[in-house]
Short mmCIF file of C-alpha atoms in Angstrom, two decimals:
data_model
loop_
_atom_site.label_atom_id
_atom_site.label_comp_id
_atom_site.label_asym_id
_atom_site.label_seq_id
_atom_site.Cartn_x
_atom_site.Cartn_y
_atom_site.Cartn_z
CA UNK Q 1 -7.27 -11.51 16.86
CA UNK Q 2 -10.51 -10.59 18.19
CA UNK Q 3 -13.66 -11.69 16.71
CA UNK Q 4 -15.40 -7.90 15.64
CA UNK Q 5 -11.81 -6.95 13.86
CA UNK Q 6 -12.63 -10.04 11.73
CA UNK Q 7 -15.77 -9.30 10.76
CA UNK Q 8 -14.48 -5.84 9.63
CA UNK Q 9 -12.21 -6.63 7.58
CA UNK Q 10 -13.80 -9.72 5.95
CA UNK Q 11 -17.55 -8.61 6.32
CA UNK Q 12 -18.85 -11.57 4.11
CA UNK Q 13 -17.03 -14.38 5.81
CA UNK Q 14 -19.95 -15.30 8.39
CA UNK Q 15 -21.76 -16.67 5.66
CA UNK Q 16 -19.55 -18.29 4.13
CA UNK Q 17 -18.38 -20.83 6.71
CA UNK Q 18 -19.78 -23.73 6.41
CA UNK Q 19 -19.72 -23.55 2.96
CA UNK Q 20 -15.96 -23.00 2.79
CA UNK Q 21 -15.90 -26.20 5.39
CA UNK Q 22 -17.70 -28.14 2.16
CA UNK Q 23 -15.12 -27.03 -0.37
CA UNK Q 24 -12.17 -29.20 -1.55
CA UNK Q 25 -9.09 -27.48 0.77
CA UNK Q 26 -5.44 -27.13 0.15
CA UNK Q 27 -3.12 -28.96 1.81
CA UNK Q 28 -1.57 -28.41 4.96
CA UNK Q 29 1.64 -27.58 3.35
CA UNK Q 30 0.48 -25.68 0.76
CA UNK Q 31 -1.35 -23.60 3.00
CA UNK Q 32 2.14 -22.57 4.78
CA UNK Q 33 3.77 -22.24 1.40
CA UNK Q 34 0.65 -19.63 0.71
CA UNK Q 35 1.92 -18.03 3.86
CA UNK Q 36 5.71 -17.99 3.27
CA UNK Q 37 4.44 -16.41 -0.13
CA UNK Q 38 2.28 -13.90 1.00
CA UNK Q 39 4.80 -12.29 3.41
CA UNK Q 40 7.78 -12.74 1.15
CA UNK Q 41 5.67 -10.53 -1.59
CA UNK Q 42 4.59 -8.09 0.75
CA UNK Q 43 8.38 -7.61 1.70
CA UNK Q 44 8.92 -6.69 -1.74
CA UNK Q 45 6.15 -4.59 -2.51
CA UNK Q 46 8.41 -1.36 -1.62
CA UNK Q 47 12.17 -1.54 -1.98
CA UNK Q 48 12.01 -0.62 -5.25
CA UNK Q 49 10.64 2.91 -4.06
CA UNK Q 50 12.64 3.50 -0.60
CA UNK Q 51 16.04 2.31 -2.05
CA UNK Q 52 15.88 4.86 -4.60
CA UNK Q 53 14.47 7.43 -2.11
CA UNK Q 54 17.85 6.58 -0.06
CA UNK Q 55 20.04 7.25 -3.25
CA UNK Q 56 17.62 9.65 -4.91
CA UNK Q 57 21.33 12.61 -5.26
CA UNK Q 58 23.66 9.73 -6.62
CA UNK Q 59 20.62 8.25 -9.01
CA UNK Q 60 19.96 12.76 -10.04
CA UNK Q 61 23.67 13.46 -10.17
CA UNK Q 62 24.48 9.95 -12.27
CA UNK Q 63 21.80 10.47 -15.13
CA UNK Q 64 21.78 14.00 -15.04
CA UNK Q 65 18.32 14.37 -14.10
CA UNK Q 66 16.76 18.16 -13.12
CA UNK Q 67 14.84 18.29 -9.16
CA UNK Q 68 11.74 18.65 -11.53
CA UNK Q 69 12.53 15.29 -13.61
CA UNK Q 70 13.06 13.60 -10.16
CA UNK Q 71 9.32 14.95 -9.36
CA UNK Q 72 8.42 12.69 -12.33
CA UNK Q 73 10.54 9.86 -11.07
CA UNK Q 74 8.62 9.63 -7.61
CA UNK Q 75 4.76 10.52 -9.36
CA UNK Q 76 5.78 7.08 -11.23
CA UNK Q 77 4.72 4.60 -8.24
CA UNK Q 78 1.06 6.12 -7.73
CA UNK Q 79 0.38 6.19 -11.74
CA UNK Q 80 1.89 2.55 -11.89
CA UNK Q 81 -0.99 1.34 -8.96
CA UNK Q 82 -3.27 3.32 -10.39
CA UNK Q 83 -2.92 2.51 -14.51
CA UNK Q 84 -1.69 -1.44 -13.09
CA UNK Q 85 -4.10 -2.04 -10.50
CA UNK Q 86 -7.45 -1.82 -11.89
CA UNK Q 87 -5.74 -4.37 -14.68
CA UNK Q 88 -5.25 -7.10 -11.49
CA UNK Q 89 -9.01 -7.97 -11.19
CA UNK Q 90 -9.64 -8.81 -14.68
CA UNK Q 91 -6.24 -10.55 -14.88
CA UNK Q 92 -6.97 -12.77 -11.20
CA UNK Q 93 -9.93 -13.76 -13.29
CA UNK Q 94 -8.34 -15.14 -16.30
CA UNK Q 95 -4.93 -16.59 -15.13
CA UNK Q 96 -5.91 -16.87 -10.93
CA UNK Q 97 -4.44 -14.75 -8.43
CA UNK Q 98 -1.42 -16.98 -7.83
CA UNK Q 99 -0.48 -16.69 -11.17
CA UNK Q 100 -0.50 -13.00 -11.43
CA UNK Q 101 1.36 -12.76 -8.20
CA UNK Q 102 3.98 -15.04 -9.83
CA UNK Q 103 4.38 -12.85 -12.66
CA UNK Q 104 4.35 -9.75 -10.50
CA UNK Q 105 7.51 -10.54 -8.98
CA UNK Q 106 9.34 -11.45 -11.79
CA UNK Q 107 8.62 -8.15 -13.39
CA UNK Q 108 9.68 -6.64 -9.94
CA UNK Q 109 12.96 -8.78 -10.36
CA UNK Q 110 13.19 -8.27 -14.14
CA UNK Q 111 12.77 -4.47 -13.36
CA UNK Q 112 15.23 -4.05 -10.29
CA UNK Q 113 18.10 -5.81 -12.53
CA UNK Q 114 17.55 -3.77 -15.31
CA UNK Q 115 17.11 -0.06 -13.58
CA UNK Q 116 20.36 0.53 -12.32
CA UNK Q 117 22.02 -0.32 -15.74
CA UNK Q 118 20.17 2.15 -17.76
CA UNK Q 119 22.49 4.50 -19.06
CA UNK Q 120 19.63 7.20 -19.99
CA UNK Q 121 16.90 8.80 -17.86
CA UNK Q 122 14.03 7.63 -20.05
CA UNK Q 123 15.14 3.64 -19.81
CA UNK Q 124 15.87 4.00 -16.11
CA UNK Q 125 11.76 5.45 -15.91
CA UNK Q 126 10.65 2.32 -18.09
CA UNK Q 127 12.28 -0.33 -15.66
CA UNK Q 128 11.17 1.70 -12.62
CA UNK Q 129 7.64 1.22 -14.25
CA UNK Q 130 8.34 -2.50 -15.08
CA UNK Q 131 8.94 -3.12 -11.11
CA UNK Q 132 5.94 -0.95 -10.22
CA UNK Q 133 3.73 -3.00 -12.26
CA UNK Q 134 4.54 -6.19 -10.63
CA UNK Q 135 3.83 -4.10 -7.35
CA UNK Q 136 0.48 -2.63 -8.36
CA UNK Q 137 -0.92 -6.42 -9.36
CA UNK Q 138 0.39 -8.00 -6.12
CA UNK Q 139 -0.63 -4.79 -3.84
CA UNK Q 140 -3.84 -5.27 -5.25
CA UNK Q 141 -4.22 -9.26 -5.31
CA UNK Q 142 -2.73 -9.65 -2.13
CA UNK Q 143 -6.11 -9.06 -0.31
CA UNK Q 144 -7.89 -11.29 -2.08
CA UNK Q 145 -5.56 -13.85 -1.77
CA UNK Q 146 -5.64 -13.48 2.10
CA UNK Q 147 -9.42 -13.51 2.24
CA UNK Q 148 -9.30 -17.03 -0.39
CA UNK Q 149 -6.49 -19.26 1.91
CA UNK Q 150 -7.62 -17.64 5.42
CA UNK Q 151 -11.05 -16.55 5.48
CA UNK Q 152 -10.84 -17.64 9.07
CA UNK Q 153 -7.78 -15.52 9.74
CA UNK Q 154 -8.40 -12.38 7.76
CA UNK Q 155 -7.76 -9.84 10.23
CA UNK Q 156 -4.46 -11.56 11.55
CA UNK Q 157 -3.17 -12.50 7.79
CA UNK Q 158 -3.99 -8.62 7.08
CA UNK Q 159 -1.95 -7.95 9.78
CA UNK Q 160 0.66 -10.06 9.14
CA UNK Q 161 0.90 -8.72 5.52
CA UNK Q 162 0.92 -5.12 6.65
CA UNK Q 163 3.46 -5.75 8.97
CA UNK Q 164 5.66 -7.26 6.54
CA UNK Q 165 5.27 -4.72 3.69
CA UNK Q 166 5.86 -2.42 6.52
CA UNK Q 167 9.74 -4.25 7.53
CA UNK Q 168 10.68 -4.65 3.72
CA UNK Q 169 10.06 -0.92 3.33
CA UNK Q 170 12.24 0.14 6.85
CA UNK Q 171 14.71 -2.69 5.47
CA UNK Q 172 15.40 -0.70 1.57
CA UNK Q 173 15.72 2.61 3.71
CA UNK Q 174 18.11 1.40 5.99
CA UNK Q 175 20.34 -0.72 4.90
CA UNK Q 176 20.25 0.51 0.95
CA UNK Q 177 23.23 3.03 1.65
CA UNK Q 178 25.59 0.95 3.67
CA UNK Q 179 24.99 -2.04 1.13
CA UNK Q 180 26.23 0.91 -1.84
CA UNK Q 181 29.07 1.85 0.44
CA UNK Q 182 30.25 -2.02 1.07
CA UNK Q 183 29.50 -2.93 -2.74
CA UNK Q 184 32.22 0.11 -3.77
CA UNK Q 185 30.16 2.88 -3.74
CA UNK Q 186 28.24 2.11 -6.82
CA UNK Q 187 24.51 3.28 -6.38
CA UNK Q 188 23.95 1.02 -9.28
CA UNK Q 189 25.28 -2.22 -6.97
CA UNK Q 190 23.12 -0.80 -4.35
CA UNK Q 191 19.81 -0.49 -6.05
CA UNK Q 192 20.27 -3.62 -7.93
CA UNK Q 193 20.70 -5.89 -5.07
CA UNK Q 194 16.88 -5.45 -4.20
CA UNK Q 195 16.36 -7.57 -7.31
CA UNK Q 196 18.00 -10.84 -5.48
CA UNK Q 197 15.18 -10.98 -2.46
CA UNK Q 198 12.73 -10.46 -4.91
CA UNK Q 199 13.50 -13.29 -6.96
CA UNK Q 200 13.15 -15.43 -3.49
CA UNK Q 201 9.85 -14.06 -3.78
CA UNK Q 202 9.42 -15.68 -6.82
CA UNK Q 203 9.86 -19.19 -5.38
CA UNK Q 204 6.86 -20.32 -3.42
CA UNK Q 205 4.34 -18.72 -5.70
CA UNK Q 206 5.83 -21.24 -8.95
CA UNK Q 207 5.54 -24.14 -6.69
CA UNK Q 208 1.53 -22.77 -5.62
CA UNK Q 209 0.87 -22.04 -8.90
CA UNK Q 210 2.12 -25.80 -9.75
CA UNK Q 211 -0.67 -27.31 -7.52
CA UNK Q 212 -3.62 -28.97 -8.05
CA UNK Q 213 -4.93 -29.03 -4.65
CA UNK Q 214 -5.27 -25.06 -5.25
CA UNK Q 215 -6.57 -25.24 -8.61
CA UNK Q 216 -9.28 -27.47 -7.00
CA UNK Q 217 -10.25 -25.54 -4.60
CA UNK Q 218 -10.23 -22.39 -6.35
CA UNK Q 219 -12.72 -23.58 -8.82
CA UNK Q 220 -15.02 -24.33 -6.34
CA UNK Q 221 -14.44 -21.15 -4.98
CA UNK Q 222 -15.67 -19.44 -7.56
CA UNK Q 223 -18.49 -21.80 -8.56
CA UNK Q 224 -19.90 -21.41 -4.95
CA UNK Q 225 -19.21 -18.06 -4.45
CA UNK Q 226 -22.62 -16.73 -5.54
CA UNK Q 227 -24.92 -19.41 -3.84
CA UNK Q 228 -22.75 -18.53 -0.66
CA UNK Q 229 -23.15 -14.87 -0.89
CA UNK Q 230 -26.78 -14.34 -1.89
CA UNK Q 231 -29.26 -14.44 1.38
CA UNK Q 232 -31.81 -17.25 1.27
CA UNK Q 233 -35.41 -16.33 1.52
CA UNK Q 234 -35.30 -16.76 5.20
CA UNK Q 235 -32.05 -14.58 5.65
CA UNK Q 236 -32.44 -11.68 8.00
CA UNK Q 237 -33.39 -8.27 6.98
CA UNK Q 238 -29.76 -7.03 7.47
CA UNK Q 239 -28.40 -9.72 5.18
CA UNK Q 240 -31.20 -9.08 2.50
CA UNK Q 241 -30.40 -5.01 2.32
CA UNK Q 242 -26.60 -5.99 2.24
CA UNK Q 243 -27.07 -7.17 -0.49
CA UNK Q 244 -29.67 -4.95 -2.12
CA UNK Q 245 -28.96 -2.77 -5.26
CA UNK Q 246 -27.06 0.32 -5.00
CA UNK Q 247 -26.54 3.05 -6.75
CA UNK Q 248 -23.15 4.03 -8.67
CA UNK Q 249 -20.53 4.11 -6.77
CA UNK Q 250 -19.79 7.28 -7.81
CA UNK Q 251 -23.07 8.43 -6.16
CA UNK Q 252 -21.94 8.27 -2.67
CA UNK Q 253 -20.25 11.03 -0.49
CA UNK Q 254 -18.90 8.10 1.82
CA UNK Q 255 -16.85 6.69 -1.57
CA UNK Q 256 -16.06 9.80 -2.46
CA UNK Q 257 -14.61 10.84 1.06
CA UNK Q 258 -12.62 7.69 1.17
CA UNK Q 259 -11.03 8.22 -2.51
CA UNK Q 260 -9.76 11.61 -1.10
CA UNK Q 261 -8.64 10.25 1.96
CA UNK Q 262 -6.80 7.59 0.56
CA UNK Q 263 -5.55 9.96 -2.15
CA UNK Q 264 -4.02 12.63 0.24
CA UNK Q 265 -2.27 9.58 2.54
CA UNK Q 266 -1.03 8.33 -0.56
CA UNK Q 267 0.23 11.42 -1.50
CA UNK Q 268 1.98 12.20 1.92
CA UNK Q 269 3.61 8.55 1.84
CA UNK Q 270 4.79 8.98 -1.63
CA UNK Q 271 6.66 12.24 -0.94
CA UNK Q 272 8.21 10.90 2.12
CA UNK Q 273 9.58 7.88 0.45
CA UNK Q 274 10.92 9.99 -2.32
CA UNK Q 275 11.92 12.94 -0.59
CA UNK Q 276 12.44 12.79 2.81
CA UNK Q 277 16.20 11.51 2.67
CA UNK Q 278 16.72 14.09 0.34
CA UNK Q 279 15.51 17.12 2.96
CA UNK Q 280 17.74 15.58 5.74
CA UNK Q 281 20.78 15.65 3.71
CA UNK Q 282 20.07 19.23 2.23
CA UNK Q 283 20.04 20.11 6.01
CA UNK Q 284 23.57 18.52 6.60
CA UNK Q 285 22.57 14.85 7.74
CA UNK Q 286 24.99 12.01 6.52
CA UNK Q 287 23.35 9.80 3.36
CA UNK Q 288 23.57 6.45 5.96
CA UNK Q 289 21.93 8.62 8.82
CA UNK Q 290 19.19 9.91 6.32
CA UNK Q 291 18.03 6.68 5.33
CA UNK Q 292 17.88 5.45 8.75
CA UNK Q 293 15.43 8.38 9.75
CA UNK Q 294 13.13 7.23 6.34
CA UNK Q 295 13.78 3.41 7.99
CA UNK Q 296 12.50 5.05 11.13
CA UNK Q 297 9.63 6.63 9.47
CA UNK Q 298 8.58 3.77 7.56
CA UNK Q 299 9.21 0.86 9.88
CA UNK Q 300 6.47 2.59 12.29
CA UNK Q 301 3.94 0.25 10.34
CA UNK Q 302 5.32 -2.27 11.54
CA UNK Q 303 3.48 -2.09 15.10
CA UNK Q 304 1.04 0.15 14.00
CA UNK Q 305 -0.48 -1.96 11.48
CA UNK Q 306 -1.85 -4.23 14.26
CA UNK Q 307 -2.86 -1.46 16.48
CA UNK Q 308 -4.63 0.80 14.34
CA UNK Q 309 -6.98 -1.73 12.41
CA UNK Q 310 -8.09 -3.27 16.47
CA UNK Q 311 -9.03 0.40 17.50
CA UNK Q 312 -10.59 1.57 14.56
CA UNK Q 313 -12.85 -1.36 14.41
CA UNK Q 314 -14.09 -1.37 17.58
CA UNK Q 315 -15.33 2.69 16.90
CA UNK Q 316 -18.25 3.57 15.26
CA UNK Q 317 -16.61 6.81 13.93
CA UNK Q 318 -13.04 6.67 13.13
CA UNK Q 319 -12.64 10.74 12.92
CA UNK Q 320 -10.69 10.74 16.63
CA UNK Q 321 -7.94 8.63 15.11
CA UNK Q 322 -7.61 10.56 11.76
CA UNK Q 323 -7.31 13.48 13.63
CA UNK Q 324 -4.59 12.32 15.32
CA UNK Q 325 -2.93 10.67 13.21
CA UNK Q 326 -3.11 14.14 10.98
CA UNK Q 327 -1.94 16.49 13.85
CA UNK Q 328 1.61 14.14 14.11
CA UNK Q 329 2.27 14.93 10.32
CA UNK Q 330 1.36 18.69 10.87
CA UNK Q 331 4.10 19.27 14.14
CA UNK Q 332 6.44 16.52 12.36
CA UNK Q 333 6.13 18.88 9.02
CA UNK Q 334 6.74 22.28 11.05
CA UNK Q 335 9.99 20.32 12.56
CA UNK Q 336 11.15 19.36 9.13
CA UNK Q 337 11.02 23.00 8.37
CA UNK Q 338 11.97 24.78 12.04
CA UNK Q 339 14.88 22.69 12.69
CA UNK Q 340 15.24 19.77 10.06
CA UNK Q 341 18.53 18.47 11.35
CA UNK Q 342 18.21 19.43 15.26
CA UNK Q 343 14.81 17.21 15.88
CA UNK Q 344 15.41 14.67 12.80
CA UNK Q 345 14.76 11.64 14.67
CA UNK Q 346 11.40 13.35 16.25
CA UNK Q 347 10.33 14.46 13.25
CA UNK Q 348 10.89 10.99 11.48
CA UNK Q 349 9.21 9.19 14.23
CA UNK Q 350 6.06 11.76 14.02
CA UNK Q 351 5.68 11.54 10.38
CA UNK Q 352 6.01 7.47 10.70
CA UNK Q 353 2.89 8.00 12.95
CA UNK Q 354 1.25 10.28 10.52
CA UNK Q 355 1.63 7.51 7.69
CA UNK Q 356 0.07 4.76 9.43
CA UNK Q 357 -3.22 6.45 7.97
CA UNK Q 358 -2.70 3.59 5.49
CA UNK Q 359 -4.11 0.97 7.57
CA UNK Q 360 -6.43 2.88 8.87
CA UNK Q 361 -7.90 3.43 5.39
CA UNK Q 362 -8.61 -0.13 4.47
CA UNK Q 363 -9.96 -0.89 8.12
CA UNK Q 364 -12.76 1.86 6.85
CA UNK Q 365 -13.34 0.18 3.70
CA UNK Q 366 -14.00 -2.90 5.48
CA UNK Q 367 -16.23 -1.06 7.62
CA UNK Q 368 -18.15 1.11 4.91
CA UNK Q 369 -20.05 -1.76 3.40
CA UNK Q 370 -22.30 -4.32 4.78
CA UNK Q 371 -21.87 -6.82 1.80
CA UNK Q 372 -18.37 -8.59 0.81
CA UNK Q 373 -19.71 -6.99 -2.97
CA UNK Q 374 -20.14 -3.66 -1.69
CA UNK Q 375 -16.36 -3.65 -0.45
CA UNK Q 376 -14.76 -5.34 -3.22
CA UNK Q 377 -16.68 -2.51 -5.39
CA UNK Q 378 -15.77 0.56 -2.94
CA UNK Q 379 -12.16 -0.89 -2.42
CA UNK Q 380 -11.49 -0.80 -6.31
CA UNK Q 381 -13.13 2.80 -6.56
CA UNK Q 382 -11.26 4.23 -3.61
CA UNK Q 383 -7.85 2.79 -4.42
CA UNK Q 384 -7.73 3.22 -8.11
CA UNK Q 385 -9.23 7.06 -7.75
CA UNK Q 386 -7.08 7.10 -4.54
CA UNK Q 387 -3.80 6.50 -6.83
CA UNK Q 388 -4.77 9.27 -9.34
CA UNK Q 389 -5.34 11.70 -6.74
CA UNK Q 390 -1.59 11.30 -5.21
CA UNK Q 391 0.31 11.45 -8.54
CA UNK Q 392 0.49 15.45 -8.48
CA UNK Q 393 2.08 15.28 -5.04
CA UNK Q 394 5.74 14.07 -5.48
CA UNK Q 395 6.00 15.94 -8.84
CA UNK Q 396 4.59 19.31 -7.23
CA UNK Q 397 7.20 19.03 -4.29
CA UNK Q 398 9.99 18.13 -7.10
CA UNK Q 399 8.96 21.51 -9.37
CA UNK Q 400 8.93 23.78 -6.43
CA UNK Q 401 12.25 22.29 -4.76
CA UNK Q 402 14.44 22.84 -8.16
CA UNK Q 403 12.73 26.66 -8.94
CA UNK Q 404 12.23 27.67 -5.35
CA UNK Q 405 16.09 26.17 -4.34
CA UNK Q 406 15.06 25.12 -0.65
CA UNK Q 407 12.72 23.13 1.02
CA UNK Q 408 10.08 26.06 2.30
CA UNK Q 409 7.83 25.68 0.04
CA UNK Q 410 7.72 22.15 -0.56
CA UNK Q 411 6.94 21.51 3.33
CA UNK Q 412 4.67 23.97 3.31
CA UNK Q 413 2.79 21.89 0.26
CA UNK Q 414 3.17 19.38 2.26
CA UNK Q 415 1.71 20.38 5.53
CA UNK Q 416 -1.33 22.72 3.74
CA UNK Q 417 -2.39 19.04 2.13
CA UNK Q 418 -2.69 17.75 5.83
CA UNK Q 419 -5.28 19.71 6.08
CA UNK Q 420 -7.86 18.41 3.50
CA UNK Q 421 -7.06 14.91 4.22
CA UNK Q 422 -7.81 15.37 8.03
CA UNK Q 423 -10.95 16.75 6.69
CA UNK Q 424 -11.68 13.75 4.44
CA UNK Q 425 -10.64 11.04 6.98
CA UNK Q 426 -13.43 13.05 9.39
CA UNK Q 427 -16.69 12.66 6.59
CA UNK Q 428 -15.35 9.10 5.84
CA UNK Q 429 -15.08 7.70 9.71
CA UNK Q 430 -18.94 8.75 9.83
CA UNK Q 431 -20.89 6.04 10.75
CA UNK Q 432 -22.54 4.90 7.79
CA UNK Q 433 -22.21 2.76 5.15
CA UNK Q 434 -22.28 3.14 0.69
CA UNK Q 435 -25.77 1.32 1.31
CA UNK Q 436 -26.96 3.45 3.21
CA UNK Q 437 -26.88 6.57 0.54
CA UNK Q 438 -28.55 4.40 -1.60
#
């Protein structure tokens, strides 16, 4: 992974090498259990969403649920990062990351064993929200974790991560149908069998959070940390305004831009998880074919998430690629509404495109700050705001869909919402940083 890249996602980490050399380090094993940990989280941090998105008609028809109660069912997973996440920081800080991880996927377990068995639509919504909690902690934590075990390898542990939350999300799309079909047909079989790979998940982080090697070297983590990260009298004039005072977040157009970017990506990847299966097979697609078009869509991260991050950082303005990126979701949108069944695969593979703007959003949160503080500060504000912002999505497409009785209007929603978040992508790739509006 190429120096710059590194340095863009993990903007403090200059500094802090030869201090991290100093520190008391894990061992050599423990360090590969982090890794076998990290990916076998991020495989789980979206099953829960695309399996249901695969059996979305057998979960409606089963409980009875209404195309606008459905909405509600697939707003859940942005309020659940939202309303979760900005819990994760405070919790990393009183239990350590590891721990919370741990505990996020048992209640992804815990939550994925109990959803399919709830006879009512209310209890099956709590358990979804149990699962989503353990997501929004780890989604969140995961990061940091990264930047604490590998500060050397941020870029290619990001990647690594990304690419596996990318296959565990093509995996639940793909294969969640033909496991219902082999387990009898039950869609309550097939979404519970998520919950056995993420109790593997559970595994390595019981055994991390068992060590004292980490525990050591996590404390001095965090008594270093603000020696390491405050410039010395003779630091350069670059390091000294990094870290300068800034206004509130809030204040700057940059944040701002980025919170509506994220928002609107979130929003587009939220109603493709939980919808697109259901379009195909309104337009006469097989159940097993539609969630091999989401797998299609979704496992498009996969080598994206290493491409995207490497040509974004090495651009001062990222607007090209959002533009791009944004004109595959509009002619992948038109398809889904020309000739949903005649192009599916095209149209899968162009929106898959279109929802790699997720990487590309934390590559320009790495880049929007010059201090390590600055993008832990505009990370938290852009996600968490982010989350809020996508919420309406899912449950507008679901309202329309039931009173409308097609898909017209819905991919219409969907495609006039391109439009804002190309524009919002555009102000945020600017060149500039939150420190610089200060």
């Amino acid at each position: 992974m190429p120096d710059d890249e590194t340095k863009i996602l993990a903007p403090a980490a200059e500094p802090r090498v030869a201090a991290d050399a100093a520190r008391p380090q894990p061992a050599a094993w423990t360090v590969k259990l982090v890794m076998a940990g990290i990916v076998l989280a991020a495989v789980n941090l979206r099953p829960a969403i695309t399996s249901l998105g695969a059996l979305l008609e057998e979960v409606r028809d089963g409980l009875g649920m209404s195309g606008s109660v459905a909405g509600v069912l697939t707003s859940v997973p942005p309020l659940c990062f939202a309303v979760f996440g900005v819990m994760s920081p405070r919790l990393a800080r009183r239990f350590g990351p590891g721990a919370v991880v741990c505990a996020g996927m048992v209640a992804i377990t815990a939550g994925l064993v109990i959803r399919p068995f709830m006879s009512g639509t209310a209890g099956f919504l709590a358990a979804s929200a149990l699962a989503l909690m353990g997501i929004a902690v780890s989604n969140v934590l995961m990061p940091v974790i990264v930047k604490r075990y590998f500060p050397d390898r941020v870029g290619t542990m990001t990647g690594l991560y990304s690419m596996a939350l990318a296959l565990g999300t093509a995996l639940a799309a793909a294969l969640t149908v033909p496991l219902t079909d082999g387990l009898g047909g039950s869609w309550r079989l097939g979404l519970g069998v998520w919950a056995v790979l993420a109790a593997v998940a559970v595994l390595p982080w019981i055994a991390l959070i068992k060590d004292r090697s980490i525990t050591a070297a996590n404390a001095a983590t965090e008594a270093g940390a603000a020696a390491v990260e405050a410039p010395g009298a003779a630091g350069t004039a670059d390091a000294a305004r990094s870290q300068a005072p800034v206004r509130r977040i809030t204040s700057s157009r940059t944040a701002w831009a980025l919170a509506c970017f994220f928002g609107l990506q979130a929003t587009a990847a939220y109603i493709t998880m939980g919808w697109m299966p259901q379009i195909f097979r309104d337009a006469g697609v097989s159940a097993g074919t539609a969630g091999l078009l989401l797998a299609v869509t979704m496992v498009m991260g996969v080598p994206l998430a290493f491409v995207i991050p490497r040509l974004a950082s090495r651009m001062k303005n990222q607007g090209p690629i959002v533009v791009a990126l944004g004109a595959c979701g509009l002619v992948g949108y038109a398809g889904l509404y020309l000739a949903p069944s005649g192009g599916a695969w095209v149209w899968a593979l162009l929106l898959g495109i279109s929802n790699c703007s997720f990487p590309l959003a934390l590559t320009m949160i790495g880049m929007r700050s010059r201090s390590g503080a600055g993008v832990v500060r505009l990370s938290a504000f852009a996600q968490s705001t982010g989350y809020l912002i996508s919420i309406p999505g899912p449950l507008l497409v679901g309202v329309l869909y039931q009173h409308s009785g097609g898909w017209g209007l819905p991919i219409a929603l969907m495609a006039g919402l391109m439009v804002p978040q190309i524009a919002a992508g555009i102000l945020a790739g600017r060149d500039r940083t939150i420190e610089d509006e200060s």
